[in-house]
Amino acid sequence: MEQDDPAEALTELRERRPSPLELLQVAAGSGLAVYGVWALLLQPGFRRVPLRLQVPYVGASARQVEHVLSLLRGRPGKTVDLGSGDGRIVLAAHRCGLRPAVGYELNPWLVGLAWLRAWRAGCVGSVRFHREDLWKVSLRDCHNVSVFLAPSVLPLLEDKLQAELPAGARVVSGRFPLPTWQPVAVVGEGLDRVWAYDIHRGGPAGQAVPGPGSASVLGTPNSQTG
């Protein structure tokens, strides 16, 4: 019985075109692999949150992080990132002097990744990451709040911020503005835009009211000072 030459078999395999069925199988396998990664890394936290409050994780870009810091830099008090993902905003806040810096994230894989990033940055003992539902976190001692959430949950977030944040606190919302609040400053363009809101107290109910009259559009980093 004649044995096949491995070199010839390899050449034939390289030259052979896959059939439509084989291409379909490859595509299906790739789709299952993507779904598996999503189910492993992003879905676990969703199971504990009602559908209307679920927010998919999309990491902030370097420019978005810098815009957030430009609106919080130099402010005293506790800084928190609600839905902190892999911890990039918390770590950047700590590095620029916003301390203590704390992240709240429900997905355990992302919390683990955040701790890994903190370890690599040499600040494990200086920042904190909690696996916790942001809707159940008390914000009563928070003075600087960063959020990158979906528009569908921002009206509910307004109610929570209004009820819990102390006077003088600042909220920075990335990608999408809070729907009914008047920003005191806006930085960036397009998806890199962030909005800042200051909390003031007025009336017996302690309702949050808008800050100064109109937004101050600061533009892109190239036009910023400081």
mmCIF file of C-alpha atoms in Angstrom:
data_model
loop_
_atom_site.group_PDB
_atom_site.id
_atom_site.type_symbol
_atom_site.label_atom_id
_atom_site.label_comp_id
_atom_site.label_asym_id
_atom_site.label_seq_id
_atom_site.Cartn_x
_atom_site.Cartn_y
_atom_site.Cartn_z
ATOM 1 C CA MET A 1 0.000 0.000 0.000
ATOM 2 C CA GLU A 2 1.458 3.307 -1.106
ATOM 3 C CA GLN A 3 1.818 5.914 1.643
ATOM 4 C CA ASP A 4 0.933 9.563 1.005
ATOM 5 C CA ASP A 5 3.768 12.061 0.984
ATOM 6 C CA PRO A 6 3.104 14.541 3.854
ATOM 7 C CA ALA A 7 4.547 17.411 1.806
ATOM 8 C CA GLU A 8 2.242 16.661 -1.122
ATOM 9 C CA ALA A 9 -0.765 16.345 1.201
ATOM 10 C CA LEU A 10 0.028 19.709 2.771
ATOM 11 C CA THR A 11 0.384 21.368 -0.627
ATOM 12 C CA GLU A 12 -2.916 19.883 -1.783
ATOM 13 C CA LEU A 13 -4.614 21.121 1.396
ATOM 14 C CA ARG A 14 -3.311 24.653 0.870
ATOM 15 C CA GLU A 15 -4.460 24.763 -2.743
ATOM 16 C CA ARG A 16 -7.883 23.305 -2.042
ATOM 17 C CA ARG A 17 -10.700 25.843 -1.888
ATOM 18 C CA PRO A 18 -13.210 25.399 0.946
ATOM 19 C CA SER A 19 -16.755 24.545 -0.064
ATOM 20 C CA PRO A 20 -19.697 26.846 0.789
ATOM 21 C CA LEU A 21 -20.727 24.401 3.518
ATOM 22 C CA GLU A 22 -17.257 24.545 5.078
ATOM 23 C CA LEU A 23 -17.296 28.365 4.976
ATOM 24 C CA LEU A 24 -20.687 28.327 6.676
ATOM 25 C CA GLN A 25 -19.345 26.033 9.382
ATOM 26 C CA VAL A 26 -16.371 28.341 9.982
ATOM 27 C CA ALA A 27 -18.676 31.369 10.236
ATOM 28 C CA ALA A 28 -20.977 29.553 12.652
ATOM 29 C CA GLY A 29 -18.016 28.477 14.759
ATOM 30 C CA SER A 30 -16.690 32.035 14.889
ATOM 31 C CA GLY A 31 -20.107 33.316 15.943
ATOM 32 C CA LEU A 32 -20.315 30.743 18.728
ATOM 33 C CA ALA A 33 -16.835 31.733 19.904
ATOM 34 C CA VAL A 34 -17.833 35.410 20.077
ATOM 35 C CA TYR A 35 -21.010 34.501 21.954
ATOM 36 C CA GLY A 36 -18.985 32.355 24.354
ATOM 37 C CA VAL A 37 -16.674 35.272 25.174
ATOM 38 C CA TRP A 38 -19.668 37.570 25.694
ATOM 39 C CA ALA A 39 -21.438 35.035 27.900
ATOM 40 C CA LEU A 40 -18.294 34.470 29.959
ATOM 41 C CA LEU A 41 -17.140 38.052 30.409
ATOM 42 C CA LEU A 42 -20.183 40.294 30.127
ATOM 43 C CA GLN A 43 -23.330 38.312 30.868
ATOM 44 C CA PRO A 44 -22.716 37.133 34.476
ATOM 45 C CA GLY A 45 -23.499 40.501 36.020
ATOM 46 C CA PHE A 46 -26.635 40.941 33.907
ATOM 47 C CA ARG A 47 -28.378 37.957 35.458
ATOM 48 C CA ARG A 48 -28.879 39.852 38.723
ATOM 49 C CA VAL A 49 -30.212 43.056 37.164
ATOM 50 C CA PRO A 50 -33.701 43.691 35.707
ATOM 51 C CA LEU A 51 -33.654 43.945 31.917
ATOM 52 C CA ARG A 52 -34.545 47.651 31.865
ATOM 53 C CA LEU A 53 -31.558 48.465 34.079
ATOM 54 C CA GLN A 54 -28.965 46.437 32.183
ATOM 55 C CA VAL A 55 -26.108 48.389 30.628
ATOM 56 C CA PRO A 56 -23.631 46.674 28.270
ATOM 57 C CA TYR A 57 -19.967 47.351 28.947
ATOM 58 C CA VAL A 58 -18.114 49.543 26.465
ATOM 59 C CA GLY A 59 -14.743 50.754 27.733
ATOM 60 C CA ALA A 60 -14.036 54.487 27.734
ATOM 61 C CA SER A 61 -11.460 55.705 25.230
ATOM 62 C CA ALA A 62 -8.305 57.497 26.351
ATOM 63 C CA ARG A 63 -9.780 60.804 25.200
ATOM 64 C CA GLN A 64 -13.022 60.199 27.081
ATOM 65 C CA VAL A 65 -11.052 59.449 30.254
ATOM 66 C CA GLU A 66 -9.048 62.648 29.873
ATOM 67 C CA HIS A 67 -12.222 64.666 29.359
ATOM 68 C CA VAL A 68 -13.701 63.237 32.548
ATOM 69 C CA LEU A 69 -10.544 64.111 34.490
ATOM 70 C CA SER A 70 -10.487 67.631 33.060
ATOM 71 C CA LEU A 71 -13.875 68.259 34.713
ATOM 72 C CA LEU A 72 -12.985 66.649 38.050
ATOM 73 C CA ARG A 73 -9.286 67.428 38.499
ATOM 74 C CA GLY A 74 -8.505 69.294 41.723
ATOM 75 C CA ARG A 75 -11.837 68.599 43.408
ATOM 76 C CA PRO A 76 -11.795 67.190 46.953
ATOM 77 C CA GLY A 77 -13.763 64.220 48.250
ATOM 78 C CA LYS A 78 -14.494 60.657 47.254
ATOM 79 C CA THR A 79 -14.551 59.865 43.544
ATOM 80 C CA VAL A 80 -16.626 56.955 42.248
ATOM 81 C CA ASP A 81 -17.119 55.420 38.825
ATOM 82 C CA LEU A 82 -20.507 53.726 38.483
ATOM 83 C CA GLY A 83 -20.143 50.742 36.183
ATOM 84 C CA SER A 84 -16.359 50.916 36.380
ATOM 85 C CA GLY A 85 -15.628 48.072 33.943
ATOM 86 C CA ASP A 86 -11.908 47.332 33.794
ATOM 87 C CA GLY A 87 -11.085 50.181 36.183
ATOM 88 C CA ARG A 88 -9.440 52.579 33.744
ATOM 89 C CA ILE A 89 -11.251 55.699 34.994
ATOM 90 C CA VAL A 90 -10.667 54.831 38.656
ATOM 91 C CA LEU A 91 -6.949 54.312 38.077
ATOM 92 C CA ALA A 92 -6.642 57.515 36.057
ATOM 93 C CA ALA A 93 -8.509 59.445 38.757
ATOM 94 C CA HIS A 94 -6.153 58.133 41.429
ATOM 95 C CA ARG A 95 -3.108 59.073 39.367
ATOM 96 C CA CYS A 96 -4.294 62.655 38.975
ATOM 97 C CA GLY A 97 -4.941 63.095 42.698
ATOM 98 C CA LEU A 98 -8.662 62.309 42.983
ATOM 99 C CA ARG A 99 -8.582 60.213 46.152
ATOM 100 C CA PRO A 100 -10.077 57.996 47.355
ATOM 101 C CA ALA A 101 -11.072 56.574 43.970
ATOM 102 C CA VAL A 102 -13.605 53.730 43.986
ATOM 103 C CA GLY A 103 -15.217 51.659 41.249
ATOM 104 C CA TYR A 104 -18.508 49.759 41.370
ATOM 105 C CA GLU A 105 -18.990 47.006 38.815
ATOM 106 C CA LEU A 106 -21.334 44.008 38.853
ATOM 107 C CA ASN A 107 -19.461 41.788 36.404
ATOM 108 C CA PRO A 108 -16.936 39.651 38.343
ATOM 109 C CA TRP A 109 -14.611 39.209 35.360
ATOM 110 C CA LEU A 110 -14.316 42.947 34.856
ATOM 111 C CA VAL A 111 -13.733 43.490 38.580
ATOM 112 C CA GLY A 112 -10.925 40.944 38.430
ATOM 113 C CA LEU A 113 -9.457 42.690 35.392
ATOM 114 C CA ALA A 114 -9.623 46.022 37.232
ATOM 115 C CA TRP A 115 -7.661 44.578 40.156
ATOM 116 C CA LEU A 116 -5.116 43.177 37.714
ATOM 117 C CA ARG A 117 -4.672 46.604 36.132
ATOM 118 C CA ALA A 118 -4.309 48.133 39.595
ATOM 119 C CA TRP A 119 -1.651 45.572 40.492
ATOM 120 C CA ARG A 120 0.254 46.293 37.306
ATOM 121 C CA ALA A 121 0.036 50.031 38.056
ATOM 122 C CA GLY A 122 1.351 49.486 41.583
ATOM 123 C CA CYS A 123 -1.669 50.928 43.364
ATOM 124 C CA VAL A 124 -3.589 47.887 44.637
ATOM 125 C CA GLY A 125 -3.653 49.292 48.160
ATOM 126 C CA SER A 126 -4.698 52.767 47.032
ATOM 127 C CA VAL A 127 -7.830 52.167 44.947
ATOM 128 C CA ARG A 128 -10.925 50.089 45.548
ATOM 129 C CA PHE A 129 -13.155 48.026 43.297
ATOM 130 C CA HIS A 130 -16.415 46.532 44.535
ATOM 131 C CA ARG A 131 -18.548 43.930 42.834
ATOM 132 C CA GLU A 132 -21.847 45.621 43.453
ATOM 133 C CA ASP A 133 -24.989 46.677 41.601
ATOM 134 C CA LEU A 134 -24.641 50.417 40.989
ATOM 135 C CA TRP A 135 -28.371 50.859 41.639
ATOM 136 C CA LYS A 136 -27.868 49.623 45.207
ATOM 137 C CA VAL A 137 -24.756 51.669 46.004
ATOM 138 C CA SER A 138 -25.201 54.537 48.465
ATOM 139 C CA LEU A 139 -23.836 57.804 47.064
ATOM 140 C CA ARG A 140 -24.328 59.902 50.171
ATOM 141 C CA ASP A 141 -20.593 60.323 50.795
ATOM 142 C CA CYS A 142 -19.586 60.743 47.138
ATOM 143 C CA HIS A 143 -18.480 64.137 45.840
ATOM 144 C CA ASN A 144 -17.317 63.214 42.340
ATOM 145 C CA VAL A 145 -19.237 60.731 40.196
ATOM 146 C CA SER A 146 -18.379 59.408 36.733
ATOM 147 C CA VAL A 147 -20.928 57.519 34.631
ATOM 148 C CA PHE A 148 -20.839 56.039 31.135
ATOM 149 C CA LEU A 149 -24.309 54.525 30.874
ATOM 150 C CA ALA A 150 -26.949 53.931 28.216
ATOM 151 C CA PRO A 151 -29.550 56.661 27.551
ATOM 152 C CA SER A 152 -32.385 54.322 28.560
ATOM 153 C CA VAL A 153 -31.295 54.271 32.225
ATOM 154 C CA LEU A 154 -30.278 57.925 32.619
ATOM 155 C CA PRO A 155 -33.727 59.174 33.757
ATOM 156 C CA LEU A 156 -33.646 56.628 36.599
ATOM 157 C CA LEU A 157 -30.064 57.597 37.367
ATOM 158 C CA GLU A 158 -31.096 61.241 37.703
ATOM 159 C CA ASP A 159 -33.562 60.256 40.423
ATOM 160 C CA LYS A 160 -30.895 58.316 42.317
ATOM 161 C CA LEU A 161 -28.294 61.070 42.050
ATOM 162 C CA GLN A 162 -30.796 63.717 43.079
ATOM 163 C CA ALA A 163 -31.911 61.739 46.115
ATOM 164 C CA GLU A 164 -28.476 60.696 47.397
ATOM 165 C CA LEU A 165 -25.651 63.034 46.413
ATOM 166 C CA PRO A 166 -24.577 65.731 48.879
ATOM 167 C CA ALA A 167 -24.616 69.425 48.023
ATOM 168 C CA GLY A 168 -21.539 70.455 46.087
ATOM 169 C CA ALA A 169 -21.108 67.088 44.390
ATOM 170 C CA ARG A 170 -20.308 66.904 40.691
ATOM 171 C CA VAL A 171 -21.516 64.323 38.189
ATOM 172 C CA VAL A 172 -19.736 63.756 34.876
ATOM 173 C CA SER A 173 -21.684 61.804 32.267
ATOM 174 C CA GLY A 174 -19.886 60.418 29.228
ATOM 175 C CA ARG A 175 -21.238 59.773 25.713
ATOM 176 C CA PHE A 176 -24.790 60.817 26.629
ATOM 177 C CA PRO A 177 -26.060 63.760 28.727
ATOM 178 C CA LEU A 178 -28.471 63.477 31.620
ATOM 179 C CA PRO A 179 -31.858 64.083 29.988
ATOM 180 C CA THR A 180 -33.323 66.885 32.139
ATOM 181 C CA TRP A 181 -30.375 68.432 33.987
ATOM 182 C CA GLN A 182 -28.565 71.549 32.820
ATOM 183 C CA PRO A 183 -24.788 71.007 32.508
ATOM 184 C CA VAL A 184 -22.328 73.510 33.889
ATOM 185 C CA ALA A 185 -19.629 72.451 31.424
ATOM 186 C CA VAL A 186 -19.269 70.352 28.295
ATOM 187 C CA VAL A 187 -16.001 69.004 26.896
ATOM 188 C CA GLY A 188 -15.264 67.217 23.615
ATOM 189 C CA GLU A 189 -17.155 66.330 20.469
ATOM 190 C CA GLY A 190 -19.259 63.383 19.307
ATOM 191 C CA LEU A 191 -18.939 60.199 21.359
ATOM 192 C CA ASP A 192 -15.977 61.722 23.211
ATOM 193 C CA ARG A 193 -18.171 64.463 24.672
ATOM 194 C CA VAL A 194 -18.751 64.575 28.435
ATOM 195 C CA TRP A 195 -21.112 66.727 30.497
ATOM 196 C CA ALA A 196 -20.595 68.030 34.041
ATOM 197 C CA TYR A 197 -23.429 68.717 36.497
ATOM 198 C CA ASP A 198 -23.166 70.326 39.925
ATOM 199 C CA ILE A 199 -25.554 69.408 42.716
ATOM 200 C CA HIS A 200 -27.220 72.251 44.620
ATOM 201 C CA ARG A 201 -29.879 71.963 47.283
ATOM 202 C CA GLY A 202 -33.002 74.074 47.295
ATOM 203 C CA GLY A 203 -36.310 73.790 49.123
ATOM 204 C CA PRO A 204 -37.345 71.558 52.013
ATOM 205 C CA ALA A 205 -37.241 68.406 49.921
ATOM 206 C CA GLY A 206 -33.555 68.912 49.131
ATOM 207 C CA GLN A 207 -34.185 68.608 45.405
ATOM 208 C CA ALA A 208 -31.204 68.897 43.076
ATOM 209 C CA VAL A 209 -31.543 71.924 40.820
ATOM 210 C CA PRO A 210 -29.557 73.032 37.774
ATOM 211 C CA GLY A 211 -26.263 74.821 38.164
ATOM 212 C CA PRO A 212 -25.354 78.088 36.407
ATOM 213 C CA GLY A 213 -27.561 79.150 33.541
ATOM 214 C CA SER A 214 -25.966 77.669 30.428
ATOM 215 C CA ALA A 215 -23.336 75.116 29.593
ATOM 216 C CA SER A 216 -19.770 76.236 29.144
ATOM 217 C CA VAL A 217 -18.491 74.415 26.088
ATOM 218 C CA LEU A 218 -14.785 73.943 26.597
ATOM 219 C CA GLY A 219 -14.076 72.208 23.298
ATOM 220 C CA THR A 220 -11.497 69.540 22.608
ATOM 221 C CA PRO A 221 -8.275 68.870 24.563
ATOM 222 C CA ASN A 222 -6.329 70.997 22.093
ATOM 223 C CA SER A 223 -8.301 74.050 23.191
ATOM 224 C CA GLN A 224 -8.247 73.301 26.931
ATOM 225 C CA THR A 225 -5.990 74.906 29.444
ATOM 226 C CA GLY A 226 -4.608 73.337 32.579
#
